[in-house]
CSV table of C-alpha atoms in Angstrom, one decimal:
chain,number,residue,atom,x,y,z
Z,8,UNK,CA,11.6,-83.7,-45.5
Z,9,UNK,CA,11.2,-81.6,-42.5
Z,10,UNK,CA,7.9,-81.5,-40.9
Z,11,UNK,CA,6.9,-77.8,-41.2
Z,12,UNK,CA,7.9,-78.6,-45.3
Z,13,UNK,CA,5.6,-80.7,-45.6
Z,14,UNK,CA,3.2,-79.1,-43.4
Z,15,UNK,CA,2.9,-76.4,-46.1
Z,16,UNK,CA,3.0,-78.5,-48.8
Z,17,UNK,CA,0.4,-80.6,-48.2
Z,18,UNK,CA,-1.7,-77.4,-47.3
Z,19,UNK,CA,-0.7,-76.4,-50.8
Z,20,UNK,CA,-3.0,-79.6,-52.5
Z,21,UNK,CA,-4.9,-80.5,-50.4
Z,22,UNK,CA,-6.5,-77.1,-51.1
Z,23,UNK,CA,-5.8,-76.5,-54.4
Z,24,UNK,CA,-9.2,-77.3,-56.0
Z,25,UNK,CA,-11.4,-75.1,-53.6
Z,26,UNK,CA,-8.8,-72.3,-54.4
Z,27,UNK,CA,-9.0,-72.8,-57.9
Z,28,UNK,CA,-12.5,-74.2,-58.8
Z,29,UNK,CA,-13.3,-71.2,-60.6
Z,30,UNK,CA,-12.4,-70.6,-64.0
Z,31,UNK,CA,-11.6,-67.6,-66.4
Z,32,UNK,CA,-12.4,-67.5,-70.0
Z,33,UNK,CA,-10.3,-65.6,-72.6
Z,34,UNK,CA,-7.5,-65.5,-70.6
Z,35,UNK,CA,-4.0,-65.7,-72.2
Z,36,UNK,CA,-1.4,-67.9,-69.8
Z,37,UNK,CA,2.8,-67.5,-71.1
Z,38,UNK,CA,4.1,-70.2,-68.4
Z,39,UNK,CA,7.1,-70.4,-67.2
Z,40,UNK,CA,9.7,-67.2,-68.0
Z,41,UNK,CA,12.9,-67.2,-66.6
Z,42,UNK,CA,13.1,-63.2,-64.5
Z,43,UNK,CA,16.8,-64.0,-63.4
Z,44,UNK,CA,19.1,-66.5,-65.6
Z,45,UNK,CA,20.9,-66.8,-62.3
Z,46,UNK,CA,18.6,-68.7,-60.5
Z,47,UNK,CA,16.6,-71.8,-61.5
Z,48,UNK,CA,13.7,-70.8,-59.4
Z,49,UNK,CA,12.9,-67.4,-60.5
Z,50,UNK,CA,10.2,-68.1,-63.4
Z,51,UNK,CA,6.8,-66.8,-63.5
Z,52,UNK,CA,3.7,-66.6,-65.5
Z,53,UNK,CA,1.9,-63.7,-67.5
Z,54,UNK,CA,-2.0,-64.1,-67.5
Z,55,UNK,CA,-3.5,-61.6,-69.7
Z,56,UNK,CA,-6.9,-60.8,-71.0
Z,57,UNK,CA,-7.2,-62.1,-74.6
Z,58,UNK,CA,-7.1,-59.5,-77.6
Z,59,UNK,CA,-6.2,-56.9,-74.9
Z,60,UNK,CA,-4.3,-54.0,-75.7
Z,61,UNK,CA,-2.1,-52.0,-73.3
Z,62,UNK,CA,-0.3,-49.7,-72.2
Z,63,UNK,CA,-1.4,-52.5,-69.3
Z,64,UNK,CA,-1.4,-51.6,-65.3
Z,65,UNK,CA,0.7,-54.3,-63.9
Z,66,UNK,CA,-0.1,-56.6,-60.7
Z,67,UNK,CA,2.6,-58.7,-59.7
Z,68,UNK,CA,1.5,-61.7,-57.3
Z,69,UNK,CA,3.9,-63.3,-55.0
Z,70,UNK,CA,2.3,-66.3,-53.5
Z,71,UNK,CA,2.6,-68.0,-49.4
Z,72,UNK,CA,3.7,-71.2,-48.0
Z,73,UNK,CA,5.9,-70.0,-45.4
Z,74,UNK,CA,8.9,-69.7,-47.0
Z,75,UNK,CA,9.2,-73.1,-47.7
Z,76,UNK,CA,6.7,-74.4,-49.9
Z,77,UNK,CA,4.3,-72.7,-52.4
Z,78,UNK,CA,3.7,-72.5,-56.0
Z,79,UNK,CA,2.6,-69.6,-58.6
Z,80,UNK,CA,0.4,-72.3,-59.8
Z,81,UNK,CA,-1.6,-72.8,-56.7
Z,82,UNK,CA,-2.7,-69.4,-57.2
Z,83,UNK,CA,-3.9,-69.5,-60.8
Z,84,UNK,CA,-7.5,-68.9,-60.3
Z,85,UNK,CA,-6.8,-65.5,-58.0
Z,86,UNK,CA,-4.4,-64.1,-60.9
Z,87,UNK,CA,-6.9,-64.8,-63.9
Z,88,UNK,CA,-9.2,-62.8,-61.9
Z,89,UNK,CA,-6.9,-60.3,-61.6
Z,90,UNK,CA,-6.3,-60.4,-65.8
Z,91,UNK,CA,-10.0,-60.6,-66.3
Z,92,UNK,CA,-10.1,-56.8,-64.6
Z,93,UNK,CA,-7.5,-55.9,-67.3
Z,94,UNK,CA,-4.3,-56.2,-65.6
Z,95,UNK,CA,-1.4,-57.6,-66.5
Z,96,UNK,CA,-0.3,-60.2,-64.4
Z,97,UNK,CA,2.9,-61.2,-63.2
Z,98,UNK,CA,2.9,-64.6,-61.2
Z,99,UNK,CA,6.0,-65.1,-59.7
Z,100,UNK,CA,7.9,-67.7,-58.1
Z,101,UNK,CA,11.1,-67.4,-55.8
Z,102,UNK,CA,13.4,-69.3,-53.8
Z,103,UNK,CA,12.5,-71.4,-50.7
Z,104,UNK,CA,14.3,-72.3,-47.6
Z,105,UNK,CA,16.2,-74.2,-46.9
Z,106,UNK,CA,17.5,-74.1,-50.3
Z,107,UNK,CA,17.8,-70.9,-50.3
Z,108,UNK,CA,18.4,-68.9,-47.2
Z,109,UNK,CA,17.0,-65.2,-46.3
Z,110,UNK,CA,17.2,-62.6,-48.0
Z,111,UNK,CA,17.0,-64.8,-51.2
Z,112,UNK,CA,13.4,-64.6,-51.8
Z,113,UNK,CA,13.8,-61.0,-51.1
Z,114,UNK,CA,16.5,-60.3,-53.8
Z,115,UNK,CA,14.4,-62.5,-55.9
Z,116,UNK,CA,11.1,-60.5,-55.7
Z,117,UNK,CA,12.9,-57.4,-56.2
Z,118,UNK,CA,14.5,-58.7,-59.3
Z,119,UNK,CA,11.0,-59.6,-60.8
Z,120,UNK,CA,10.0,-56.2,-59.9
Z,121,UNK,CA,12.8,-54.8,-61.8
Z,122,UNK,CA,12.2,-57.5,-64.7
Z,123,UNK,CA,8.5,-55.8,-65.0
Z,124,UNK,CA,10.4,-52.2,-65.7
Z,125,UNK,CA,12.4,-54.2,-68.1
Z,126,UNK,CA,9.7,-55.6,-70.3
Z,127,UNK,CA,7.4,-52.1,-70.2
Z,128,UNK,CA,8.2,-51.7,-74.3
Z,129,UNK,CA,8.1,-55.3,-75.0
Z,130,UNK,CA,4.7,-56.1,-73.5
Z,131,UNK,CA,3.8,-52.1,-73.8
Z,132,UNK,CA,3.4,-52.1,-69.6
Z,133,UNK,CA,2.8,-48.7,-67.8
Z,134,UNK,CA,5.2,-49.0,-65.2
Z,135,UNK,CA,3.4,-46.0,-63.3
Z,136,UNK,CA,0.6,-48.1,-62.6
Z,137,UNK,CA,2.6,-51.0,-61.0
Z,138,UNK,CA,0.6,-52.7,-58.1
Z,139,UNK,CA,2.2,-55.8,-55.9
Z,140,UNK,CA,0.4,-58.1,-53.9
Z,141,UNK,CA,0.4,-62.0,-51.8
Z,142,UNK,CA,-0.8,-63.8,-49.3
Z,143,UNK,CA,1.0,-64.6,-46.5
Z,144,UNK,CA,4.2,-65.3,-46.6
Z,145,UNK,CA,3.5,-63.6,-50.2
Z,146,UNK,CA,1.6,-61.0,-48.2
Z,147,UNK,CA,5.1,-60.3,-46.1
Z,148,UNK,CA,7.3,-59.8,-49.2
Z,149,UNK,CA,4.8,-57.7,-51.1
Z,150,UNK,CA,5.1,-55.4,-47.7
Z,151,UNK,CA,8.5,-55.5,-47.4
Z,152,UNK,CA,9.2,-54.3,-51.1
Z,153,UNK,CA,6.9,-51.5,-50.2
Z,154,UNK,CA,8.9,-50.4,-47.8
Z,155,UNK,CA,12.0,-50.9,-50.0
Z,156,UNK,CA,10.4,-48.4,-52.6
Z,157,UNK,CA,9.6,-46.0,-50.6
Z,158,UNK,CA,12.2,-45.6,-47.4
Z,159,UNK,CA,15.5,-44.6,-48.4
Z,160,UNK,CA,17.3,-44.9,-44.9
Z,161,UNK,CA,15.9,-48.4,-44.7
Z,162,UNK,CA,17.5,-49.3,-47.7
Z,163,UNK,CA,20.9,-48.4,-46.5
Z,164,UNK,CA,20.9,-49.9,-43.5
Z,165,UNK,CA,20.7,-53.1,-45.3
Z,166,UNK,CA,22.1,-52.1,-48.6
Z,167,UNK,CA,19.4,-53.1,-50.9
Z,168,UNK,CA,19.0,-51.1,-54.1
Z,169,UNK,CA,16.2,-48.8,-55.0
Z,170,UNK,CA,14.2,-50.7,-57.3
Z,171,UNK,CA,14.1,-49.6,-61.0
Z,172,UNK,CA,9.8,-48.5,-60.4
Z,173,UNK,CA,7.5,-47.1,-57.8
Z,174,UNK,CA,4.7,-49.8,-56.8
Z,175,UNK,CA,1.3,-47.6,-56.6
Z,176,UNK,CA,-0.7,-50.0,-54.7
Z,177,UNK,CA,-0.6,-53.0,-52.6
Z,178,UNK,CA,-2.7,-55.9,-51.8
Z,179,UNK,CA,-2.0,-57.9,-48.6
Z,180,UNK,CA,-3.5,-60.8,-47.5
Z,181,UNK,CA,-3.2,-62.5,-44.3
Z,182,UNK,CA,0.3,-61.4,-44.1
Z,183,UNK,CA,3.1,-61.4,-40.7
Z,184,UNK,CA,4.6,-58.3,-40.7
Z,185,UNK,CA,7.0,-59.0,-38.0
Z,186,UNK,CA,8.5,-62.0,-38.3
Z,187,UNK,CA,10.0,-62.3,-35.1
Z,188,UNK,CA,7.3,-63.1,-33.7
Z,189,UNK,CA,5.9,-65.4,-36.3
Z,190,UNK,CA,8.8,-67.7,-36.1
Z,191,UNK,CA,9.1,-67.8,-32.1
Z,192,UNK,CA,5.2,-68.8,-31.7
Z,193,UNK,CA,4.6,-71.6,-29.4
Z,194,UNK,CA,2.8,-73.8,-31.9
Z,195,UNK,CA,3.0,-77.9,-32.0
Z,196,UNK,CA,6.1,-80.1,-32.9
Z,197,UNK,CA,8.1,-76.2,-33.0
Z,198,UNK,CA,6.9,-76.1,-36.6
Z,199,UNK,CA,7.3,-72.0,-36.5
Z,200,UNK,CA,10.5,-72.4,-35.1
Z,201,UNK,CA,11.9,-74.9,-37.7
Z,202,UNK,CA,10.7,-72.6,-40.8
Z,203,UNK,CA,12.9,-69.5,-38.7
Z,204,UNK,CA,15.8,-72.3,-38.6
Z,205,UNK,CA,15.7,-73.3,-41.8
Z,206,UNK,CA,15.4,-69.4,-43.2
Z,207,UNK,CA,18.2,-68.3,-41.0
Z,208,UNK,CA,20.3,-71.0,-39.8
Z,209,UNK,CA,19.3,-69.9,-36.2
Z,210,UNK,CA,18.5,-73.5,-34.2
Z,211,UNK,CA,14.8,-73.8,-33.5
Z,212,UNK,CA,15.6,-74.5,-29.8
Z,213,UNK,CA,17.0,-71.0,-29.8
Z,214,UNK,CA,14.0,-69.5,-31.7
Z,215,UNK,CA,10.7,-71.2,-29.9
Z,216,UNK,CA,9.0,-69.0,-28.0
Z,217,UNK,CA,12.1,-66.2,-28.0
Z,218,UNK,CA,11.8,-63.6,-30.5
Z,219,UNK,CA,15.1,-61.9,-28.7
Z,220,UNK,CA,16.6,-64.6,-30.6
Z,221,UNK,CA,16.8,-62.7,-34.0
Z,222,UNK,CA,17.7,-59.6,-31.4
Z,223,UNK,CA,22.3,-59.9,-33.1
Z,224,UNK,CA,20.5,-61.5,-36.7
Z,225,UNK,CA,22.0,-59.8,-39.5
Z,226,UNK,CA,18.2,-59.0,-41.4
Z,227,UNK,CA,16.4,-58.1,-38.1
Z,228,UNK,CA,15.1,-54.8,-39.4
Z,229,UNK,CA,13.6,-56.4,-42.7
Z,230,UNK,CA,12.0,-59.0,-40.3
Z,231,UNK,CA,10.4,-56.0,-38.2
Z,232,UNK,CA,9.3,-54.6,-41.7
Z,233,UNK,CA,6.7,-52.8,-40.0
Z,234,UNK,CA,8.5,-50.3,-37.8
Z,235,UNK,CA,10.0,-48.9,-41.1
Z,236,UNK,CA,6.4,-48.0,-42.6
Z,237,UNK,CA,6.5,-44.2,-43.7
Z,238,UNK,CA,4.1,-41.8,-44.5
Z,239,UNK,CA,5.4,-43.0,-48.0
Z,240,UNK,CA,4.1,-46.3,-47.8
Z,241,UNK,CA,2.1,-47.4,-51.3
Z,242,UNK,CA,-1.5,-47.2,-50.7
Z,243,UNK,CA,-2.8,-50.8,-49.6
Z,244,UNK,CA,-5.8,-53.1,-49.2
Z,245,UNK,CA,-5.4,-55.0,-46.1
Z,246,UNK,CA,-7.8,-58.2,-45.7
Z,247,UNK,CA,-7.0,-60.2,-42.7
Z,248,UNK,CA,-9.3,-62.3,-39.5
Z,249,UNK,CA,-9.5,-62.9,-36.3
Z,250,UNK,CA,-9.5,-66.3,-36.3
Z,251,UNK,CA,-6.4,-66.6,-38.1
Z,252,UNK,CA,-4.1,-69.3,-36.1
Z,253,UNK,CA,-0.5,-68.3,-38.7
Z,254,UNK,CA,-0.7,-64.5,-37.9
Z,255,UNK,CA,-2.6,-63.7,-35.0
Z,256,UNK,CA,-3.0,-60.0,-34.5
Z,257,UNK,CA,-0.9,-59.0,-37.1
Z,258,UNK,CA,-3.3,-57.3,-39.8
Z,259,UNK,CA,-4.2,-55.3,-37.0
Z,260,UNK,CA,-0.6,-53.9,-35.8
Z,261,UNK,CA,-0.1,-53.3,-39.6
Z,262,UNK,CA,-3.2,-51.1,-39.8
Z,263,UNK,CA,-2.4,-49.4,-36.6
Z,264,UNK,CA,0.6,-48.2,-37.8
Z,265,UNK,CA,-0.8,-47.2,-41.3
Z,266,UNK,CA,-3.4,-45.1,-39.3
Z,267,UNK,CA,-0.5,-43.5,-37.7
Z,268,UNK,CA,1.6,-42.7,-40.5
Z,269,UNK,CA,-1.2,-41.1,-42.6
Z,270,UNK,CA,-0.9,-43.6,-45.4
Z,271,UNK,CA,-4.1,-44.5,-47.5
Z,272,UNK,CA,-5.5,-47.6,-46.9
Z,273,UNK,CA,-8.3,-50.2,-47.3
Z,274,UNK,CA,-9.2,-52.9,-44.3
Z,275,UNK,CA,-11.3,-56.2,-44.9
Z,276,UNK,CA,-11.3,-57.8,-41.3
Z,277,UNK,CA,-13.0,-61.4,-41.4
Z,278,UNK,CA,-14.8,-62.2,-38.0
Z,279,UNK,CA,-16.4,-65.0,-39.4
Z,280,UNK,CA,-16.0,-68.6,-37.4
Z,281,UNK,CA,-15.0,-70.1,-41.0
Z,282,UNK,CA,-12.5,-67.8,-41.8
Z,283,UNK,CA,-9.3,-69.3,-41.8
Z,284,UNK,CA,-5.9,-67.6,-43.3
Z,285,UNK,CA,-6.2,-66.8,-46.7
Z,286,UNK,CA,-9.6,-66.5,-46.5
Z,287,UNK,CA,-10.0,-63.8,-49.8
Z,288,UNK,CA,-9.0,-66.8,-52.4
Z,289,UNK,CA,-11.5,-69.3,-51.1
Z,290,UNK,CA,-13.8,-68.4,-53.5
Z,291,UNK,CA,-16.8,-70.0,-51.5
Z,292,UNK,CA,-16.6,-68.8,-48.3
Z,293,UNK,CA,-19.3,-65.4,-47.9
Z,294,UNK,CA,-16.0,-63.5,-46.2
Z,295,UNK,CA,-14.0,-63.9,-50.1
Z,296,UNK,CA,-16.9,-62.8,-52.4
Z,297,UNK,CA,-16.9,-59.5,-49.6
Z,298,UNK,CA,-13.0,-59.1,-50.2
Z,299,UNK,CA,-13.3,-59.9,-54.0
Z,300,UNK,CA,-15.5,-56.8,-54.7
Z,301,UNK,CA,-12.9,-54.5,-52.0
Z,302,UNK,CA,-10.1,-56.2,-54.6
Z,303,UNK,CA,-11.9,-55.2,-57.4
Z,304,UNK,CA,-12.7,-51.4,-56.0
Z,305,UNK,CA,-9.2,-51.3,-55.1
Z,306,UNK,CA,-7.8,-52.4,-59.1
Z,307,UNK,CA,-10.2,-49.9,-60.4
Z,308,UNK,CA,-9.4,-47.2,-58.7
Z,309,UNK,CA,-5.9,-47.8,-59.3
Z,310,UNK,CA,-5.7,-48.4,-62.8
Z,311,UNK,CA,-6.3,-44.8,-63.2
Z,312,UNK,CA,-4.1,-43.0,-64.5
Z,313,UNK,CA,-2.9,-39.7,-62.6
């Protein structure tokens, strides 16, 4: 097993109790249903308010673990939270590297996204109240399928096709929107690096501390997801910190740019000493219960229907 692998798995249980401590009554869990025959991955869970009735907004949750690692399950707690507002929830997994190579996990995403327009009479969803969200490397995808709904150009350039719904809101947590420079960080043992190599095939040596190394790389402009933000963008909740060591700086660029296009947003910034990446689904620290209530703002306001 490659190092940064089990970097992120580990990460993944040695914090799974403090992320999901917190339990949800009356909350109905369907494990386990296949989005894409095609792929052996592609399964997520429903969570659902018990006794609930719809037509149901929707939130689909796309969890992190660089790429590589990660499980819809780590992030049960978050997404019964999400059910217990009256959502429906969609709790996907996707295909990691090196398994699968980029744009898999993209392709698969968008698939669930499309299952979700598929399933609108079945589960009686409204698919014009569809909101996507992660952390992370979740946080990354649920961006970049924001800017696949909504910019046309930058769906030809890489010919991916407009999905079958509109998102209406997105939640991002701790997210890189520029993956260049995620991957070419000088961090120890090149563990940045590896995760780019094992995505792309590129060697690490190439990649460590050179983001000109994705300059000829066939997805470049889905990796710089953030220069193809319009003043279409969905509106978003963006929680991020300062003392984030996976992303440094990015929240901020993201928000920049949102300011710039116009595009209605929410920010949570976390200046807190103890606020570490991913900060909003450790239920304990002050920082989440602050981003729990923006989350909860944020579902309310859009659940309504226009």
């Amino acid at each position: 097993m490659k190092l940064s692998v089990f970097v992120f798995k580990f990460i993944d249980y040695a914090f799974d109790y403090v992320q999901n401590y917190y339990k949800y009554e009356n909350i109905k869990t369907i494990k386990d249903v296949s989005y894409d025959d095609r792929c052996e991955a592609c399964k997520l869970d429903i969570l659902v308010k018990e006794g609930a009735e719809g037509p149901f907004p929707v939130y689909m949750n796309i969890h992190g673990g660089g790429y590589v690692a990660g499980d819809k399950k780590h992030r049960r707690s978050f997404c019964a939270h999400i059910a217990s507002r009256g959502y429906f929830v969609v709790n996907i997994n996707y295909g990691l590297s090196p398994k699968y190579k980029y744009p898999d996990m993209v392709k698969h995403c968008l698939a669930a996204l499309n299952w979700i327009y598929d399933q609108k009479e079945r589960y009686n969803l409204d698919v014009d109240r569809i909101l996507v969200g992660g952390d992370s490397a979740g946080g990354y995808l649920s961006a970049l399928l924001g800017v696949i709904a909504t910019n046309g150009e930058f769906r030809s350039k890489l010919n991916i096709p407009e999905p079958k719904c509109k998102i209406k809101g997105l939640i991002l947590i701790s997210g890189p929107y520029d993956l260049t420079k995620l991957l070419a960080m000088r961090v120890p043992f090149k563990i940045a690096a590896e995760l780019g190599e094992l995505m792309t095939g590129i060697p690490k040596k190439r990649i460590y501390n050179n983001p000109e190394a994705f300059k000829d790389y066939q997805y470049v402009e889905a990796f710089t997801l953030i220069k193809h933000v319009t003043e279409k963008f969905p509106p978003c909740l963006v929680m991020h910190t300062t003392k984030d060591f996976f992303v440094p700086g990015q929240g901020d660029e993201l928000v920049k740019v949102l300011k710039e296009k116009g595009v209605k947003h929410y920010e949570h910034r976390a200046t807190r000493f103890v606020d570490i990446h991913c900060y909003p689904i450790f239920r304990f620290l002050k920082s989440s219960k602050e981003s729990i209530k923006l989350i909860d703002g944020f579902l309310e306001e859009m659940s309504e229907r226009e």
